[in-house]
Structure formats: C-alpha cells, structure tokens
Short mmCIF file of C-alpha atoms and ligand atoms in Angstrom, two decimals:
data_model
loop_
_atom_site.label_atom_id
_atom_site.label_comp_id
_atom_site.label_asym_id
_atom_site.label_seq_id
_atom_site.Cartn_x
_atom_site.Cartn_y
_atom_site.Cartn_z
CA MET A 244 0.18 0.21 0.07
CA HIS A 245 1.03 3.44 -0.61
CA PRO A 246 2.12 5.42 2.29
CA PHE A 247 0.02 8.18 3.29
CA SER A 248 -0.77 10.49 6.30
CA TYR A 249 -4.40 10.29 8.01
CA THR A 250 -6.36 13.35 9.60
CA ARG A 251 -9.86 13.18 11.22
CA ALA A 252 -11.52 16.32 10.42
CA ALA A 253 -12.89 17.88 13.86
CA ASP A 254 -15.55 20.24 11.97
CA THR A 255 -16.57 20.65 8.42
CA ARG A 256 -14.12 23.95 8.33
CA GLY A 257 -11.29 21.95 8.94
CA ALA A 258 -12.11 19.33 6.35
CA LEU A 259 -12.47 21.78 3.78
CA ASP A 260 -8.87 23.37 4.49
CA ALA A 261 -7.93 19.86 3.96
CA GLY A 262 -9.58 19.04 1.08
CA ARG A 263 -8.49 22.31 -0.58
CA ARG A 264 -4.84 21.25 0.35
CA GLY A 265 -5.84 18.00 -1.54
CA GLY A 266 -6.44 15.50 1.17
CA ARG A 267 -9.17 12.49 -0.36
CA TYR A 268 -12.03 12.70 2.10
CA ILE A 269 -13.17 9.07 3.39
CA ALA A 270 -16.36 8.01 5.55
CA GLY A 271 -17.08 4.33 5.51
CA GLY A 272 -14.20 3.83 3.76
CA THR A 273 -15.80 0.59 2.05
CA THR A 274 -14.52 1.25 -1.24
CA LEU A 275 -11.22 3.44 -1.11
CA VAL A 276 -9.70 1.22 1.58
CA ASP A 277 -10.01 -1.91 -0.97
CA LEU A 278 -8.74 0.04 -4.06
CA MET A 279 -5.68 1.66 -1.43
CA ARG A 280 -4.87 -2.05 -0.84
CA GLU A 281 -5.01 -2.91 -4.25
CA THR A 282 -2.76 -0.01 -5.49
CA VAL A 283 -5.81 1.33 -7.67
CA GLU A 284 -5.89 4.32 -5.59
CA ARG A 285 -2.90 6.28 -4.09
CA PRO A 286 -3.82 9.47 -1.89
CA ASP A 287 -1.34 10.53 0.26
CA THR A 288 -3.71 12.15 2.37
CA LEU A 289 -6.69 10.70 3.85
CA VAL A 290 -9.32 13.04 5.93
CA ASP A 291 -11.66 11.19 7.91
CA ILE A 292 -14.99 12.96 7.82
CA SER A 293 -16.77 10.63 9.25
CA GLY A 294 -17.07 12.64 12.64
CA LEU A 295 -18.98 15.54 10.70
CA PRO A 296 -22.83 16.38 11.71
CA LEU A 297 -24.02 15.19 7.87
CA ARG A 298 -25.95 12.14 8.93
CA ASP A 299 -29.54 13.28 9.60
CA ILE A 300 -32.38 12.69 7.20
CA LEU A 301 -34.87 15.39 7.38
CA VAL A 302 -38.48 15.66 5.81
CA ALA A 303 -39.32 18.82 4.09
CA LYS A 304 -42.66 19.86 4.92
CA ASP A 305 -43.59 19.74 1.21
CA GLY A 306 -42.58 16.03 1.47
CA GLY A 307 -39.10 16.41 -0.06
CA LEU A 308 -36.34 14.73 1.28
CA ARG A 309 -32.79 15.62 2.62
CA ILE A 310 -30.31 12.88 3.29
CA GLY A 311 -27.49 13.76 4.67
CA ALA A 312 -23.98 12.31 3.03
CA LEU A 313 -22.95 10.61 6.27
CA ALA A 314 -26.33 9.01 6.79
CA ARG A 315 -25.48 5.17 6.45
CA MET A 316 -26.83 3.18 3.31
CA ALA A 317 -29.14 0.62 6.25
CA GLU A 318 -30.46 3.06 8.15
CA THR A 319 -31.74 5.53 5.02
CA ALA A 320 -33.15 2.33 3.85
CA ALA A 321 -35.02 2.13 7.36
CA HIS A 322 -36.06 5.57 7.59
CA PRO A 323 -39.87 5.13 7.95
CA THR A 324 -40.63 8.23 5.48
CA VAL A 325 -37.89 6.73 2.62
CA ARG A 326 -40.03 3.83 3.36
CA ALA A 327 -43.42 5.31 2.96
CA ALA A 328 -42.62 8.16 0.55
CA PHE A 329 -39.68 6.78 -1.81
CA PRO A 330 -39.89 2.72 -1.62
CA VAL A 331 -37.75 3.26 -4.92
CA VAL A 332 -34.95 4.18 -2.54
CA ALA A 333 -35.26 1.97 0.25
CA GLN A 334 -35.07 -0.99 -2.23
CA ALA A 335 -31.99 -0.17 -4.07
CA LEU A 336 -30.37 0.09 -0.83
CA GLU A 337 -31.99 -2.92 0.06
CA LEU A 338 -30.18 -4.75 -3.05
CA SER A 339 -27.19 -3.66 -2.76
CA ALA A 340 -23.98 -5.02 -1.34
CA SER A 341 -23.88 -7.02 1.91
CA ALA A 342 -25.95 -6.21 5.63
CA GLN A 343 -22.30 -5.58 6.68
CA LEU A 344 -21.49 -3.03 4.15
CA ARG A 345 -24.84 -1.38 4.12
CA ASN A 346 -24.17 -0.80 7.63
CA MET A 347 -20.75 0.82 7.05
CA ALA A 348 -21.08 2.98 3.85
CA THR A 349 -22.54 6.45 3.74
CA ILE A 350 -24.92 7.60 0.96
CA GLY A 351 -22.18 10.03 -0.18
CA GLY A 352 -19.55 7.52 -0.14
CA ASN A 353 -22.14 5.32 -2.28
CA ILE A 354 -22.50 7.53 -4.73
CA MET A 355 -19.19 8.16 -5.38
CA GLN A 356 -18.09 4.24 -5.54
CA ARG A 357 -15.99 3.63 -8.32
CA THR A 358 -16.83 1.24 -11.18
CA ARG A 359 -16.39 -2.56 -10.81
CA CYS A 360 -14.67 -3.28 -14.21
CA THR A 361 -12.30 -5.67 -13.57
CA TYR A 362 -9.59 -4.19 -15.51
CA PHE A 363 -9.37 -0.80 -13.65
CA ARG A 364 -9.07 -2.99 -10.55
CA ASP A 365 -6.00 -4.81 -12.06
CA VAL A 366 -3.13 -2.50 -11.98
CA SER A 367 -0.98 -4.47 -14.66
CA ALA A 368 -4.28 -3.76 -17.32
CA ASP A 369 -4.60 -0.81 -19.59
CA CYS A 370 -7.41 1.24 -18.57
CA ASN A 371 -7.88 5.03 -19.23
CA LYS A 372 -9.92 5.57 -16.25
CA ARG A 373 -7.15 4.61 -13.71
CA GLU A 374 -3.84 5.53 -15.82
CA PRO A 375 -4.95 7.67 -18.34
CA GLY A 376 -3.90 7.78 -21.63
CA SER A 377 -2.83 4.03 -21.27
CA GLY A 378 -5.91 2.51 -23.44
CA CYS A 379 -9.05 0.44 -22.51
CA ALA A 380 -8.29 -3.48 -21.96
CA ALA A 381 -12.08 -3.95 -21.56
CA ARG A 382 -13.20 -3.03 -25.25
CA ASP A 383 -11.19 -6.16 -26.87
CA GLY A 384 -11.54 -8.07 -23.42
CA PHE A 385 -14.03 -9.96 -21.76
CA ASN A 386 -16.86 -6.91 -21.22
CA ARG A 387 -20.38 -8.94 -20.62
CA MET A 388 -20.43 -6.97 -17.15
CA HIS A 389 -20.03 -3.43 -19.73
CA ALA A 390 -21.52 -0.87 -20.08
CA ILE A 391 -23.91 -0.59 -23.89
CA LEU A 392 -24.93 3.11 -22.88
CA GLY A 393 -23.06 6.19 -22.78
CA THR A 394 -19.64 4.54 -23.70
CA SER A 395 -17.27 6.45 -25.37
CA GLU A 396 -13.76 4.88 -27.43
CA SER A 397 -11.86 5.56 -24.06
CA CYS A 398 -13.97 3.77 -21.49
CA VAL A 399 -17.29 1.61 -21.36
CA ALA A 400 -17.25 1.06 -17.39
CA THR A 401 -20.64 0.88 -15.58
CA HIS A 402 -21.32 2.98 -12.83
CA PRO A 403 -21.49 0.47 -9.94
CA SER A 404 -24.45 2.36 -7.88
CA ASP A 405 -27.91 0.89 -7.25
CA VAL A 406 -29.40 3.86 -5.21
CA ALA A 407 -27.86 6.25 -7.76
CA VAL A 408 -30.53 4.65 -10.25
CA ALA A 409 -33.36 5.95 -7.75
CA PHE A 410 -31.59 9.28 -7.20
CA ALA A 411 -31.19 9.84 -11.35
CA ALA A 412 -34.97 8.43 -11.73
CA LEU A 413 -36.10 10.52 -9.29
CA GLU A 414 -34.10 14.15 -10.29
CA ALA A 415 -32.38 14.24 -6.91
CA ARG A 416 -30.03 16.91 -6.16
CA VAL A 417 -26.48 17.02 -4.63
CA HIS A 418 -25.53 19.76 -2.30
CA VAL A 419 -21.97 20.44 -1.93
CA LEU A 420 -19.85 22.91 0.49
CA GLY A 421 -16.17 24.02 -1.37
CA PRO A 422 -14.03 26.36 -0.71
CA ASP A 423 -16.20 29.34 -2.70
CA GLY A 424 -19.41 27.90 -0.69
CA ALA A 425 -22.56 25.91 -0.89
CA ARG A 426 -24.05 24.79 -4.26
CA ASP A 427 -26.39 22.06 -5.28
CA ILE A 428 -26.16 20.38 -8.85
CA PRO A 429 -28.59 18.33 -10.59
CA PHE A 430 -27.92 14.10 -10.12
CA ALA A 431 -28.31 14.34 -14.09
CA ASP A 432 -25.40 16.63 -14.38
CA PHE A 433 -23.01 15.17 -10.86
CA LEU A 434 -22.13 11.51 -12.28
CA LEU A 435 -19.90 12.76 -15.59
CA ARG A 436 -20.05 10.48 -19.15
CA PRO A 437 -16.34 9.24 -19.74
CA GLY A 438 -15.93 11.28 -22.99
CA SER A 439 -12.46 11.25 -23.94
CA THR A 440 -11.61 12.07 -19.93
CA PRO A 441 -12.95 9.15 -17.61
CA SER A 442 -10.43 9.64 -14.76
CA ARG A 443 -12.69 12.51 -13.83
CA GLU A 444 -16.03 11.06 -12.84
CA GLN A 445 -17.96 13.74 -10.68
CA ALA A 446 -18.91 17.29 -11.49
CA LEU A 447 -16.82 18.09 -8.19
CA GLY A 448 -14.15 20.88 -7.99
CA LYS A 449 -11.23 20.75 -5.90
CA GLY A 450 -11.95 19.73 -2.27
CA GLU A 451 -15.68 19.93 -2.47
CA LEU A 452 -17.73 18.18 -0.10
CA ILE A 453 -20.60 16.20 -0.73
CA THR A 454 -22.97 17.58 2.37
CA ALA A 455 -26.70 15.97 1.50
CA VAL A 456 -28.71 14.61 -1.25
CA GLU A 457 -32.35 15.52 -1.71
CA ILE A 458 -35.28 14.39 -3.49
CA PRO A 459 -37.87 16.82 -4.45
CA ALA A 460 -40.97 16.72 -3.41
CA ARG A 461 -43.13 14.80 -5.77
CA PRO A 462 -47.12 14.70 -6.47
CA ARG A 463 -48.68 12.24 -4.51
CA PRO A 464 -49.64 9.42 -4.40
CA LEU A 465 -46.46 8.16 -6.34
CA ARG A 466 -45.96 4.42 -6.39
CA SER A 467 -42.24 3.47 -6.83
CA GLY A 468 -40.04 0.06 -6.74
CA TYR A 469 -36.70 -1.01 -8.22
CA LEU A 470 -36.00 -4.45 -9.96
CA LYS A 471 -32.42 -5.56 -10.09
CA VAL A 472 -31.37 -8.21 -12.37
CA ARG A 473 -27.88 -10.08 -11.47
CA ASP A 474 -26.53 -13.00 -12.11
CA ARG A 475 -27.20 -14.20 -7.96
CA GLN A 476 -29.13 -13.01 -5.80
CA SER A 477 -27.18 -11.27 -2.86
CA TYR A 478 -23.98 -9.58 -3.11
CA GLU A 479 -23.82 -8.81 -6.18
CA PHE A 480 -23.73 -5.98 -8.87
CA ALA A 481 -26.57 -5.65 -11.72
CA LEU A 482 -26.28 -6.47 -15.01
CA THR A 483 -29.39 -4.54 -15.65
CA SER A 484 -31.84 -2.49 -13.21
CA ALA A 485 -35.04 -0.35 -13.26
CA ALA A 486 -36.22 2.42 -10.88
CA VAL A 487 -39.69 3.11 -11.51
CA ALA A 488 -41.83 6.04 -10.27
CA LEU A 489 -45.41 6.79 -11.34
CA HIS A 490 -48.05 9.56 -10.33
CA ILE A 491 -51.58 8.22 -11.54
CA ARG A 492 -54.50 10.31 -10.94
CA GLY A 493 -57.96 9.55 -12.40
CA GLY A 494 -56.90 6.28 -14.39
CA VAL A 495 -54.06 8.45 -15.87
CA ILE A 496 -50.02 8.71 -15.65
CA ARG A 497 -49.36 12.29 -14.51
CA GLU A 498 -45.99 12.00 -13.87
CA ALA A 499 -43.35 9.24 -14.84
CA LYS A 500 -39.73 8.73 -13.90
CA VAL A 501 -37.96 6.06 -14.72
CA ALA A 502 -33.93 5.06 -14.85
CA ALA A 503 -31.85 1.81 -15.77
CA GLY A 504 -28.54 1.10 -13.93
CA GLY A 505 -26.02 -2.09 -15.24
CA VAL A 506 -26.27 -0.60 -18.49
CA GLY A 507 -24.89 2.82 -18.60
CA THR A 508 -21.55 4.35 -18.16
CA VAL A 509 -23.69 6.71 -15.77
CA PRO A 510 -27.19 5.99 -13.78
CA TRP A 511 -29.25 6.07 -17.35
CA LYS A 512 -32.69 8.51 -17.49
CA LEU A 513 -34.90 6.91 -19.84
CA SER A 514 -36.33 10.07 -21.15
CA ALA A 515 -38.25 8.05 -23.90
CA VAL A 516 -39.80 5.77 -21.69
CA GLU A 517 -40.71 8.23 -19.63
CA GLN A 518 -42.63 10.43 -22.74
CA ALA A 519 -44.02 7.34 -23.70
CA LEU A 520 -45.93 7.05 -20.95
CA VAL A 521 -46.99 10.27 -19.51
CA GLY A 522 -50.95 10.76 -20.48
CA GLU A 523 -51.61 7.19 -21.03
CA ARG A 524 -53.97 4.50 -19.20
CA PRO A 525 -52.11 2.33 -17.54
CA SER A 526 -52.18 -1.14 -19.49
CA ASP A 527 -49.84 -4.10 -20.28
CA ALA A 528 -50.02 -2.80 -23.89
CA LEU A 529 -48.24 0.40 -22.42
CA TRP A 530 -45.69 -1.09 -20.61
CA THR A 531 -44.62 -2.98 -23.40
CA ALA A 532 -44.47 -0.53 -26.15
CA ALA A 533 -42.97 2.17 -23.49
CA ALA A 534 -40.46 -0.52 -22.18
CA ALA A 535 -39.55 -0.65 -26.00
CA HIS A 536 -37.51 2.23 -26.08
CA ALA A 537 -34.93 1.82 -23.08
CA ALA A 538 -32.43 0.86 -25.06
CA ASP A 539 -32.56 3.50 -27.62
CA GLY A 540 -29.15 4.41 -28.61
CA ALA A 541 -27.15 1.38 -27.07
CA ARG A 542 -23.94 0.57 -28.61
CA PRO A 543 -23.07 -2.96 -26.99
CA LEU A 544 -19.98 -4.67 -26.99
CA HIS A 545 -18.93 -8.10 -28.16
CA HIS A 546 -20.15 -10.26 -25.03
CA ASN A 547 -22.70 -7.78 -23.96
CA ARG A 548 -25.69 -7.89 -26.32
CA PHE A 549 -27.88 -9.77 -24.15
CA LYS A 550 -28.25 -6.75 -22.44
CA VAL A 551 -30.39 -4.85 -24.60
CA ALA A 552 -33.61 -7.30 -24.48
CA LEU A 553 -32.50 -7.77 -20.70
CA LEU A 554 -32.95 -4.29 -20.09
CA LYS A 555 -36.45 -3.88 -22.00
CA ARG A 556 -37.69 -6.83 -20.21
CA THR A 557 -36.26 -5.41 -16.81
CA VAL A 558 -38.14 -2.13 -17.60
CA GLU A 559 -41.13 -3.56 -18.88
CA ARG A 560 -41.43 -6.14 -15.85
CA GLN A 561 -41.14 -3.20 -13.33
CA LEU A 562 -43.54 -0.85 -14.78
CA ARG A 563 -46.49 -3.81 -14.76
CA VAL A 564 -45.05 -4.58 -10.87
CA VAL A 565 -45.26 -0.35 -10.23
CA GLY A 566 -48.13 0.23 -12.26
CA GLY A 567 -50.83 -2.66 -12.25
CA SER A 568 -51.40 -5.29 -14.91
CA LYS A 569 -54.40 -4.67 -16.62
FE1 LIG B 269 -10.41 1.31 -17.54
FE2 LIG B 269 -13.11 2.02 -18.32
FE3 LIG B 269 -11.60 0.41 -20.13
FE4 LIG B 269 -12.70 -0.47 -17.83
S1 LIG B 269 -13.80 0.09 -18.99
S2 LIG B 269 -10.37 -0.78 -18.24
S3 LIG B 269 -12.51 1.48 -16.25
S4 LIG B 269 -10.76 2.51 -19.41
#
C-alpha cells in the first residue's frame, strides 16, 4: 500500500481546508480502502469526515427529503419516510452490497464509488480511467458486465451504484460545500460520462465535499420500486436494473420517472420511456410499448449484446409491478 497520512476532521471548516490542500475524504471507507490495498488508489492524505454532523435524514414540509451525506445505507433504507414515500430508494439500497457493508457505507460514498470493471482493479491492465492514455483493456477483453449506453472510445465501464439509479429517476440534487461556498448540482449533471476523460467521474471542484442528497417533493400518490437483475441473488452488481416512479390520478399517468442501472456509464435516465407513459392509461400494452424505448441509442459490445433485450424486459416488468397489470 502506498504510504499516506491520516487526519480526522474536527469540523466542516477543517475538512474543507484539508480537502483544498489535496486531502482525500473518507467516511465508511468500504470502497476506498479496498482500492488502496490493491494500489489502484494512492492518496497521500486521507481526511476522515465520519465525525461531521452530516448524518441526518430530514423531511421537508412539502414532502421532499434531504439525506445527509454521512447517513448510512442501512439507516436510510430503514427510515420510515424513505420507505413510505420513496420505496424505490429503500429497495435500491437493500438490494446493494451486503448487510455488513450497508451498515458502514454512507450515501455520499455510495454515489462516489468507483466502477467494478475488473481491468480498472487490475493494475497490470491498460485502463484509461486509472492511468489516462494507457488504453482500455475492456473494449477487446471480456466485457459482459460493461455498458451499452453512454460509452466512449476511451471507456465502457458501468457505474455500480443502485441507489444512484433511484436518485437519477427521482431527479435528486447533490448538495456540496467547497472553498467558494455551497451549491447544489442536478443528479443528471453530477456523474460524468467518460468521453475522452474517464478519470474524471464527478462534477466536483477541488476540495468540494458532498453534504446531502435532496429528493424533491413529488405529487402524491407516488408508486415506486426498484428491480435488479443479477447473476446471483445477493451481494452482486446489476446486469440490468430499473427504478420506476409513477403518479397515477384519475386513471391516467400524470408523471413518470424511470432510470436504468447496469447498462450505462452513468445511471441512465430513460426519457423516451417516460414520454411514452405520460398522459396514457396504464395497461400491459402500454408497459410493453414504453419499455421498447429503454435501449434507444445502445451500442453493445462483443459479450454484452444480451443486455439490450434484458434491459427492455427489466423495464417492462418493473412498469407492470409498479403500475399494475391490466
Ligand atoms: Fe478502464 Fe473504463 Fe476500460 Fe474498464 S472500461 S478498462 S475502467 S477504461
């Protein structure tokens, strides 16, 4: 392991000062420590932020939710308002990782987690994300788990988070604090597609610290849920997944929020699916017709062509589960 120094931030100001000097924030450490052991990550300074007061889950009067960046995955999934108002978030969290990891890992860390591309984690392999300009071993390698949407010549890795898919669907906002003050970033802009710079993964400035993820209020009633398709039923990353939220009133779909995971270089908002749903009456035929758009623009690789059909079926099934069978 690369030698590093460790400092524990006593307050937010101290954390930001250390971050501005190049320190790397750590809280649950469930991803970063593994990557440091494998020398994929080699930070010189770790800034432990786990003692900062950023753990609260607050419910706004309008029904929105503000989840502190240091809230644990498990406690977020168990929160009564999360479960009642946004089950898609609770389900995405409960289908992630293992119970032990969910007790340690934080919401902020979860959305910052790095790809599970095996070549990224193998320091002997070419990887533009780990070593810019070195190439991409996955393009001509074994790419069954890789992305079919949002890829570039430089990188085809998927984003591994489940709850980020729910946040993308619900159009959450990421609140950050930095040397120049506080700002918030639409979730759709927070995680970056690889383009020609896959090593840059988030729209964060130097030293900026995530303070919370905000889910805006949604019209009630809102039915929602998360479906994850994977090679085994626990402790596995998604082949495909679908986060669906529907507001149905008077027998008509008034609002549809849909995103997919396991298929994109970032959580993939399915705007064409949403557009096909709004203003329509729920029916099995509608779910099939809307889901047919789920893989629009997909560019499968040699080993992951199956994801095109699997994604459509995943979205169709979850639309039926959330919207009902007719
Ligand atoms: Fe690296 Fe991305 Fe290629 Fe994987 S897909 S080897 S992360 S550049």
